């Protein structure tokens, strides 16, 4: 797709842990698959596996993007919220998305601080995408982060104030790298037998938009999925849940951006 010409695009870094990476599946009760991409709505920049071109965005998003020295989870991604997010974004804005996959299952926020860690890899992918688009003469309208992470910090009982301080470090480094706005998707609830409680981390996340300039909550939809029976295991969701949250988040994020 090296000859693709776009009048403009929005460059979005999709980062976090497994529920951003995508673990969606279907079954008889929840048969809804990931949505088809609207024509022209979005593209994936594969900084690791194929950095010289753009690919039409598809699920499982980011499945090929495994860096042995950074974000690497081969075979784990099965279906994410990204296509639903991008479809909603495009329907509201008419501007295509160039998306970058940068999510690692089971990663606590301490591993996203920009010290030769997952954030370092994510920002390197973002910089590579910017360079590619510049060389391809594709203008970038907005540079954005969509963030969903925190279950592992719930497991580890990270104190809320420590979680918020580490998020501040993460977001500060993202802003210095040119990211304008963080669209936050809050985590859901634990659904296993070990008794983990995500209440404190979830509450800490809901406070972030008040404390951090440029952070906008765009979905708290995962929190109600356990009650609805849409969790497939202790941590993850059926594809329908990812579709619903992606649509909600993409709609809210694009509407917010058009108003600011």
PDB file of N, CA and C in Angstrom, residues 22 43 66 75 79 83 87 107 109 118 124 150 157 165 237:
ATOM      1  N   UNK A  22      -6.396  -6.927  22.979  1.00  0.00           N
ATOM      2  CA  UNK A  22      -7.554  -7.634  22.438  1.00  0.00           C
ATOM      3  C   UNK A  22      -7.480  -9.126  22.617  1.00  0.00           C
ATOM      4  N   UNK A  43      -6.089   2.539   8.924  1.00  0.00           N
ATOM      5  CA  UNK A  43      -4.926   1.790   8.474  1.00  0.00           C
ATOM      6  C   UNK A  43      -4.051   1.489   9.684  1.00  0.00           C
ATOM      7  N   UNK A  66       5.435  -7.859  17.071  1.00  0.00           N
ATOM      8  CA  UNK A  66       6.117  -8.467  18.211  1.00  0.00           C
ATOM      9  C   UNK A  66       7.599  -8.133  18.174  1.00  0.00           C
ATOM     10  N   UNK A  75       0.764 -14.635  19.089  1.00  0.00           N
ATOM     11  CA  UNK A  75      -0.343 -15.565  19.213  1.00  0.00           C
ATOM     12  C   UNK A  75      -1.381 -15.211  20.255  1.00  0.00           C
ATOM     13  N   UNK A  79      -8.732 -10.429  18.961  1.00  0.00           N
ATOM     14  CA  UNK A  79      -9.787  -9.519  18.526  1.00  0.00           C
ATOM     15  C   UNK A  79      -9.924  -8.377  19.509  1.00  0.00           C
ATOM     16  N   UNK A  83     -11.040  -1.751  15.800  1.00  0.00           N
ATOM     17  CA  UNK A  83     -11.834  -1.541  14.591  1.00  0.00           C
ATOM     18  C   UNK A  83     -13.137  -0.820  14.910  1.00  0.00           C
ATOM     19  N   UNK A  87     -14.097   2.810  13.351  1.00  0.00           N
ATOM     20  CA  UNK A  87     -15.330   3.011  12.591  1.00  0.00           C
ATOM     21  C   UNK A  87     -16.147   4.181  13.150  1.00  0.00           C
ATOM     22  N   UNK A 107       0.921  -6.302  31.882  1.00  0.00           N
ATOM     23  CA  UNK A 107       1.952  -5.296  32.183  1.00  0.00           C
ATOM     24  C   UNK A 107       1.443  -4.264  33.176  1.00  0.00           C
ATOM     25  N   UNK A 109       1.792  -0.706  35.399  1.00  0.00           N
ATOM     26  CA  UNK A 109       2.157   0.625  34.940  1.00  0.00           C
ATOM     27  C   UNK A 109       3.611   0.962  35.246  1.00  0.00           C
ATOM     28  N   UNK A 118       8.273  -0.818  28.100  1.00  0.00           N
ATOM     29  CA  UNK A 118       7.217  -0.886  27.097  1.00  0.00           C
ATOM     30  C   UNK A 118       6.863   0.491  26.540  1.00  0.00           C
ATOM     31  N   UNK A 124       8.800   4.686  20.383  1.00  0.00           N
ATOM     32  CA  UNK A 124       9.626   4.459  19.194  1.00  0.00           C
ATOM     33  C   UNK A 124       8.744   4.092  17.998  1.00  0.00           C
ATOM     34  N   UNK A 150      -4.390  -1.501  33.708  1.00  0.00           N
ATOM     35  CA  UNK A 150      -4.553  -1.359  35.153  1.00  0.00           C
ATOM     36  C   UNK A 150      -4.926  -2.618  35.897  1.00  0.00           C
ATOM     37  N   UNK A 157      -2.091  -4.852  43.918  1.00  0.00           N
ATOM     38  CA  UNK A 157      -2.513  -3.888  44.937  1.00  0.00           C
ATOM     39  C   UNK A 157      -1.632  -2.649  44.933  1.00  0.00           C
ATOM     40  N   UNK A 165       0.701   8.600  40.193  1.00  0.00           N
ATOM     41  CA  UNK A 165       2.021   9.215  39.994  1.00  0.00           C
ATOM     42  C   UNK A 165       2.735   8.586  38.804  1.00  0.00           C
ATOM     43  N   UNK A 237     -12.738 -10.456  27.803  1.00  0.00           N
ATOM     44  CA  UNK A 237     -14.118 -10.308  27.375  1.00  0.00           C
ATOM     45  C   UNK A 237     -14.399 -11.020  26.053  1.00  0.00           C
TER      46      UNK A 237
END
